[in-house]
mmCIF file of C-alpha atoms in Angstrom:
data_model
loop_
_atom_site.group_PDB
_atom_site.id
_atom_site.type_symbol
_atom_site.label_atom_id
_atom_site.label_comp_id
_atom_site.label_asym_id
_atom_site.label_seq_id
_atom_site.Cartn_x
_atom_site.Cartn_y
_atom_site.Cartn_z
ATOM 1 C CA MET A 1 27.295 57.332 12.472
ATOM 2 C CA SER A 2 28.772 58.898 15.606
ATOM 3 C CA ASP A 3 30.788 56.890 18.122
ATOM 4 C CA MET A 4 27.903 57.258 20.548
ATOM 5 C CA GLY A 5 25.515 55.795 17.969
ATOM 6 C CA ARG A 6 27.804 52.868 17.275
ATOM 7 C CA GLU A 7 28.070 52.151 20.992
ATOM 8 C CA HIS A 8 24.286 52.097 21.374
ATOM 9 C CA CYS A 9 23.805 49.874 18.310
ATOM 10 C CA SER A 10 26.396 47.363 19.462
ATOM 11 C CA ALA A 11 24.509 46.958 22.739
ATOM 12 C CA LEU A 12 21.296 45.893 20.978
ATOM 13 C CA VAL A 13 21.666 42.120 20.771
ATOM 14 C CA PRO A 14 18.883 39.510 20.654
ATOM 15 C CA TYR A 15 18.085 37.918 24.022
ATOM 16 C CA ALA A 16 18.525 34.163 24.182
ATOM 17 C CA LYS A 17 17.130 32.389 27.212
ATOM 18 C CA PRO A 18 19.877 30.325 28.925
ATOM 19 C CA THR A 19 19.736 26.627 28.059
ATOM 20 C CA ILE A 20 18.987 25.532 31.632
ATOM 21 C CA LEU A 21 15.996 27.915 31.802
ATOM 22 C CA ARG A 22 14.678 26.658 28.463
ATOM 23 C CA GLU A 23 14.885 23.082 29.721
ATOM 24 C CA PHE A 24 13.062 23.969 32.940
ATOM 25 C CA SER A 25 10.339 25.980 31.219
ATOM 26 C CA THR A 26 9.251 23.146 28.917
ATOM 27 C CA ASP A 27 6.318 20.967 29.934
ATOM 28 C CA HIS A 28 8.165 17.760 29.037
ATOM 29 C CA ARG A 29 11.720 16.453 28.852
ATOM 30 C CA THR A 30 12.710 13.406 26.836
ATOM 31 C CA VAL A 31 15.599 11.421 28.292
ATOM 32 C CA THR A 32 17.207 8.396 26.648
ATOM 33 C CA ILE A 33 19.150 5.978 28.835
ATOM 34 C CA GLY A 34 20.492 2.845 27.235
ATOM 35 C CA GLU A 35 17.834 1.480 24.908
ATOM 36 C CA ARG A 36 14.946 3.147 26.741
ATOM 37 C CA THR A 37 13.488 6.591 26.144
ATOM 38 C CA PHE A 38 11.429 8.291 28.835
ATOM 39 C CA ARG A 39 9.095 11.257 28.448
ATOM 40 C CA LEU A 40 8.892 13.121 31.742
ATOM 41 C CA ARG A 41 6.360 15.825 32.503
ATOM 42 C CA GLN A 42 7.779 18.902 34.199
ATOM 43 C CA ASN A 43 6.161 21.750 36.145
ATOM 44 C CA TRP A 44 8.685 24.331 37.288
ATOM 45 C CA GLN A 45 6.052 26.985 37.979
ATOM 46 C CA GLN A 46 4.115 24.846 40.458
ATOM 47 C CA ASN A 47 6.735 22.468 41.903
ATOM 48 C CA GLY A 48 9.967 24.442 41.648
ATOM 49 C CA VAL A 49 13.115 22.333 42.068
ATOM 50 C CA ALA A 50 11.037 19.168 42.529
ATOM 51 C CA GLY A 51 9.218 19.731 39.249
ATOM 52 C CA VAL A 52 12.100 19.375 36.776
ATOM 53 C CA ILE A 53 14.771 16.841 35.928
ATOM 54 C CA TRP A 54 18.272 17.803 37.070
ATOM 55 C CA ASP A 55 21.613 16.662 35.674
ATOM 56 C CA SER A 56 22.314 14.651 38.824
ATOM 57 C CA GLY A 57 19.103 12.659 38.397
ATOM 58 C CA ILE A 58 20.060 11.764 34.833
ATOM 59 C CA VAL A 59 23.603 10.775 35.828
ATOM 60 C CA LEU A 60 22.393 8.598 38.725
ATOM 61 C CA ALA A 61 19.820 6.907 36.471
ATOM 62 C CA ARG A 62 22.508 6.205 33.865
ATOM 63 C CA TYR A 63 24.764 4.741 36.530
ATOM 64 C CA ILE A 64 22.001 2.387 37.666
ATOM 65 C CA SER A 65 21.424 1.346 34.052
ATOM 66 C CA GLU A 66 25.132 0.589 33.620
ATOM 67 C CA HIS A 67 25.379 -1.210 36.989
ATOM 68 C CA PRO A 68 22.016 -2.995 37.398
ATOM 69 C CA GLU A 69 23.407 -5.289 40.089
ATOM 70 C CA LEU A 70 23.278 -2.352 42.501
ATOM 71 C CA VAL A 71 19.480 -2.532 42.774
ATOM 72 C CA ALA A 72 18.661 -6.081 41.607
ATOM 73 C CA ASN A 73 16.653 -7.992 44.257
ATOM 74 C CA ARG A 74 17.089 -5.165 46.755
ATOM 75 C CA THR A 75 14.791 -2.852 48.658
ATOM 76 C CA VAL A 76 15.292 0.676 47.334
ATOM 77 C CA LEU A 77 14.434 4.077 48.804
ATOM 78 C CA GLU A 78 14.689 7.249 46.732
ATOM 79 C CA LEU A 79 14.719 10.504 48.689
ATOM 80 C CA GLY A 80 13.704 13.799 47.108
ATOM 81 C CA ALA A 81 12.693 11.838 44.029
ATOM 82 C CA GLY A 82 11.319 14.789 42.026
ATOM 83 C CA LEU A 83 10.313 13.234 38.696
ATOM 84 C CA GLY A 84 11.547 9.813 39.850
ATOM 85 C CA LEU A 85 14.000 8.925 37.083
ATOM 86 C CA PRO A 86 16.389 6.835 39.265
ATOM 87 C CA SER A 87 13.379 4.929 40.646
ATOM 88 C CA ILE A 88 12.074 4.404 37.118
ATOM 89 C CA LEU A 89 15.398 2.908 35.997
ATOM 90 C CA SER A 90 15.540 0.734 39.119
ATOM 91 C CA SER A 91 12.133 -0.712 38.222
ATOM 92 C CA TYR A 92 13.599 -2.131 34.997
ATOM 93 C CA HIS A 93 16.525 -3.769 36.783
ATOM 94 C CA ASN A 94 14.688 -6.136 39.117
ATOM 95 C CA ALA A 95 14.519 -4.048 42.266
ATOM 96 C CA LYS A 96 12.529 -5.989 44.863
ATOM 97 C CA ILE A 97 10.647 -2.996 46.285
ATOM 98 C CA ILE A 98 10.961 0.718 45.491
ATOM 99 C CA HIS A 99 9.762 3.502 47.782
ATOM 100 C CA ALA A 100 9.886 6.840 45.924
ATOM 101 C CA THR A 101 9.435 9.813 48.246
ATOM 102 C CA ASP A 102 9.324 13.597 48.162
ATOM 103 C CA ARG A 103 7.513 16.483 49.822
ATOM 104 C CA ILE A 104 3.731 16.372 49.642
ATOM 105 C CA SER A 105 3.426 19.083 46.960
ATOM 106 C CA ALA A 106 5.602 17.017 44.586
ATOM 107 C CA ILE A 107 3.777 13.693 44.907
ATOM 108 C CA SER A 108 1.155 14.189 42.183
ATOM 109 C CA LEU A 109 3.761 14.865 39.475
ATOM 110 C CA LEU A 110 6.004 12.075 40.784
ATOM 111 C CA GLU A 111 3.118 9.588 40.613
ATOM 112 C CA GLU A 112 2.247 10.656 37.068
ATOM 113 C CA ASN A 113 5.798 10.209 35.767
ATOM 114 C CA ILE A 114 6.308 6.854 37.446
ATOM 115 C CA ARG A 115 2.929 5.590 36.226
ATOM 116 C CA ARG A 116 3.784 6.577 32.636
ATOM 117 C CA ASN A 117 7.396 5.398 32.547
ATOM 118 C CA ALA A 118 8.156 2.698 35.131
ATOM 119 C CA ASN A 119 7.986 -1.074 34.774
ATOM 120 C CA ASN A 120 4.475 -2.050 35.852
ATOM 121 C CA ASP A 121 5.689 -5.433 37.093
ATOM 122 C CA CYS A 122 7.813 -3.799 39.798
ATOM 123 C CA ASP A 123 6.456 -3.160 43.302
ATOM 124 C CA ILE A 124 6.653 0.649 43.591
ATOM 125 C CA GLU A 125 5.130 2.700 46.385
ATOM 126 C CA ILE A 126 5.071 6.499 46.261
ATOM 127 C CA PHE A 127 4.475 8.556 49.375
ATOM 128 C CA ALA A 128 5.068 11.986 50.857
ATOM 129 C CA PHE A 129 7.877 12.141 53.350
ATOM 130 C CA ASP A 130 9.076 14.991 55.578
ATOM 131 C CA TRP A 131 12.646 14.352 56.755
ATOM 132 C CA ASN A 132 12.114 16.344 59.953
ATOM 133 C CA VAL A 133 8.831 14.755 61.039
ATOM 134 C CA ASP A 134 7.950 11.437 59.426
ATOM 135 C CA LYS A 135 9.257 7.958 60.169
ATOM 136 C CA LEU A 136 10.145 5.494 57.443
ATOM 137 C CA PRO A 137 8.341 2.129 57.465
ATOM 138 C CA GLN A 138 11.533 0.047 57.289
ATOM 139 C CA LYS A 139 15.271 0.005 56.707
ATOM 140 C CA TYR A 140 16.524 -0.285 53.135
ATOM 141 C CA GLN A 141 19.323 -2.038 51.323
ATOM 142 C CA ILE A 142 19.797 0.796 48.819
ATOM 143 C CA ILE A 143 19.137 4.525 49.307
ATOM 144 C CA LEU A 144 19.252 6.862 46.305
ATOM 145 C CA GLY A 145 19.444 10.639 46.235
ATOM 146 C CA ALA A 146 20.192 13.210 43.524
ATOM 147 C CA ASP A 147 20.998 16.822 44.448
ATOM 148 C CA LEU A 148 19.665 16.521 47.988
ATOM 149 C CA ILE A 149 21.899 19.288 49.354
ATOM 150 C CA TYR A 150 20.646 22.721 48.325
ATOM 151 C CA GLY A 151 19.107 25.872 49.742
ATOM 152 C CA GLY A 152 18.153 25.632 53.390
ATOM 153 C CA ILE A 153 18.446 21.858 53.744
ATOM 154 C CA THR A 154 20.029 21.091 57.092
ATOM 155 C CA PHE A 155 22.746 18.487 57.331
ATOM 156 C CA GLU A 156 21.572 17.151 60.677
ATOM 157 C CA SER A 157 18.096 16.045 59.559
ATOM 158 C CA LEU A 158 19.425 14.261 56.478
ATOM 159 C CA ILE A 159 22.236 12.529 58.368
ATOM 160 C CA LYS A 160 19.765 11.396 61.046
ATOM 161 C CA LEU A 161 17.556 10.036 58.266
ATOM 162 C CA PHE A 162 20.474 8.062 56.815
ATOM 163 C CA ARG A 163 21.174 6.637 60.243
ATOM 164 C CA ASP A 164 17.534 5.640 60.840
ATOM 165 C CA ALA A 165 16.953 4.172 57.360
ATOM 166 C CA SER A 166 20.130 2.110 57.129
ATOM 167 C CA ASP A 167 22.030 -0.677 58.807
ATOM 168 C CA SER A 168 25.527 -2.054 58.268
ATOM 169 C CA ASN A 169 24.429 -3.650 54.961
ATOM 170 C CA THR A 170 22.856 -0.522 53.462
ATOM 171 C CA VAL A 171 24.568 1.332 50.626
ATOM 172 C CA ILE A 172 23.672 4.977 49.955
ATOM 173 C CA TYR A 173 24.307 6.474 46.519
ATOM 174 C CA LEU A 174 24.267 10.264 46.431
ATOM 175 C CA CYS A 175 24.728 12.110 43.171
ATOM 176 C CA SER A 176 25.509 15.822 43.255
ATOM 177 C CA LYS A 177 27.534 18.681 41.925
ATOM 178 C CA ILE A 178 30.026 20.182 44.350
ATOM 179 C CA ARG A 179 29.001 23.770 43.685
ATOM 180 C CA TYR A 180 29.855 25.418 46.978
ATOM 181 C CA GLN A 181 31.900 24.783 50.090
ATOM 182 C CA ARG A 182 28.748 23.734 51.971
ATOM 183 C CA ASP A 183 28.366 20.810 49.544
ATOM 184 C CA GLN A 184 31.808 19.523 50.481
ATOM 185 C CA ASP A 185 31.087 20.277 54.151
ATOM 186 C CA PHE A 186 28.146 17.863 54.071
ATOM 187 C CA TYR A 187 30.313 14.929 53.009
ATOM 188 C CA ASP A 188 32.967 15.915 55.537
ATOM 189 C CA GLN A 189 30.314 15.872 58.259
ATOM 190 C CA LEU A 190 29.164 12.405 57.164
ATOM 191 C CA LEU A 191 32.720 11.200 57.778
ATOM 192 C CA ARG A 192 32.648 12.691 61.276
ATOM 193 C CA GLU A 193 29.294 10.971 61.915
ATOM 194 C CA HIS A 194 30.853 7.509 61.357
ATOM 195 C CA PHE A 195 29.932 6.965 57.724
ATOM 196 C CA ASP A 196 32.356 5.726 55.108
ATOM 197 C CA VAL A 197 32.221 8.101 52.108
ATOM 198 C CA ARG A 198 33.846 7.343 48.766
ATOM 199 C CA GLU A 199 33.627 9.063 45.404
ATOM 200 C CA ILE A 200 33.030 6.241 42.930
ATOM 201 C CA PHE A 201 32.229 8.123 39.730
ATOM 202 C CA TYR A 202 32.703 11.534 38.123
ATOM 203 C CA GLU A 203 30.643 12.483 35.071
ATOM 204 C CA THR A 204 32.606 14.992 33.016
ATOM 205 C CA GLU A 205 29.733 16.081 30.755
ATOM 206 C CA PHE A 206 27.689 17.477 33.656
ATOM 207 C CA ALA A 207 30.500 17.810 36.261
ATOM 208 C CA VAL A 208 28.555 15.535 38.609
ATOM 209 C CA ASN A 209 29.918 13.250 41.334
ATOM 210 C CA ILE A 210 28.479 9.991 42.654
ATOM 211 C CA PHE A 211 29.350 9.070 46.231
ATOM 212 C CA GLU A 212 28.974 5.643 47.840
ATOM 213 C CA ILE A 213 28.187 5.913 51.544
ATOM 214 C CA LYS A 214 27.994 3.189 54.180
ATOM 215 C CA LYS A 215 27.304 3.255 57.881
ATOM 216 C CA LEU A 216 30.337 2.015 59.764
ATOM 217 C CA THR A 217 29.827 -0.963 62.069
ATOM 218 C CA SER A 218 30.335 -0.638 65.813
ATOM 219 C CA TYR A 219 33.570 -2.593 65.368
ATOM 220 C CA CYS A 220 34.850 -0.069 62.830
ATOM 221 C CA ASN A 221 33.713 2.788 65.051
ATOM 222 C CA LYS A 222 35.667 1.260 67.920
ATOM 223 C CA ILE A 223 38.788 1.007 65.768
ATOM 224 C CA ILE A 224 38.411 4.630 64.700
ATOM 225 C CA CYS A 225 37.860 5.794 68.275
ATOM 226 C CA ASN A 226 40.873 3.801 69.426
ATOM 227 C CA ALA A 227 42.932 5.313 66.623
ATOM 228 C CA PHE A 228 41.902 8.815 67.657
ATOM 229 C CA SER A 229 42.595 7.986 71.309
ATOM 230 C CA PHE A 230 46.033 6.586 70.469
ATOM 231 C CA THR A 231 46.820 9.659 68.379
ATOM 232 C CA GLU A 232 45.786 11.910 71.259
ATOM 233 C CA PHE A 233 47.911 9.796 73.632
ATOM 234 C CA LEU A 234 50.966 10.190 71.391
ATOM 235 C CA PHE A 235 50.364 13.922 71.132
ATOM 236 C CA GLU A 236 50.054 14.308 74.914
ATOM 237 C CA TYR A 237 53.098 12.074 75.525
ATOM 238 C CA ARG A 238 55.168 14.070 73.065
ATOM 239 C CA LYS A 239 54.048 17.350 74.627
ATOM 240 C CA LYS A 240 54.941 16.154 78.139
ATOM 241 C CA PHE A 241 58.287 14.826 76.906
ATOM 242 C CA ILE A 242 59.168 18.162 75.294
ATOM 243 C CA LEU A 243 58.116 20.083 78.411
ATOM 244 C CA SER A 244 60.190 17.735 80.540
ATOM 245 C CA MET A 245 63.243 18.254 78.332
ATOM 246 C CA CYS A 246 62.795 22.014 78.485
ATOM 247 C CA TRP A 247 62.493 21.911 82.280
ATOM 248 C CA ASN A 248 65.616 19.724 82.592
ATOM 249 C CA ARG A 249 67.587 22.129 80.442
ATOM 250 C CA THR A 250 66.642 24.993 82.731
ATOM 251 C CA GLN A 251 67.981 23.020 85.700
ATOM 252 C CA MET A 252 71.365 22.337 84.123
ATOM 253 C CA PRO A 253 74.278 24.282 85.656
ATOM 254 C CA ASN A 254 75.757 27.048 83.543
#
């Protein structure tokens, strides 16, 4: 066989669909968390990113299962719920009320998965919610979100939503991969918007982070503002002092 023939033969390799595409193309995914196994229906073709289970959703659901006190006897809001796995786990850990939300095109699949898998004794309400238009019915003690930052999502609308849906007692748990600089930029902007942001967990298997976010109280905001003001004062004082020293040196006799 000629060298050219060998080259052509070596290029003929069987195509294997990437694992992530295989998982998205299946109609169902089975996920086991703790002692419970959930069968979730998927629909990538119709619902896109909202129609499949992502690593971040699994990691956040596992975290809730391992720390049930986070949602026990609390009002819970899940944003961009998709298939609703974090809400489903919360229903088994004594959440007081759960509001699972997503865009209107995702609601039918979300309802089906919650109806099949959640604890029927838990008070769960599912409704469509547009971050840019709709108003939430109440403030919540716990807000959950998995992979909320992607594509054309704007930081401002989501941060405004956090501000409107929370008070000083609310804890927000966001689970995401830091894939790009814009992902890190979102958390940096939350800090600038007077939220306390802390990474509380890193899942090595999926390379997923969980962040705990709290709205700072007016007292804390005042302290921060005073700290910035004092820092600016020191900077201005130092600058004037240096300029004064330079001017005095120019006035000294040779």
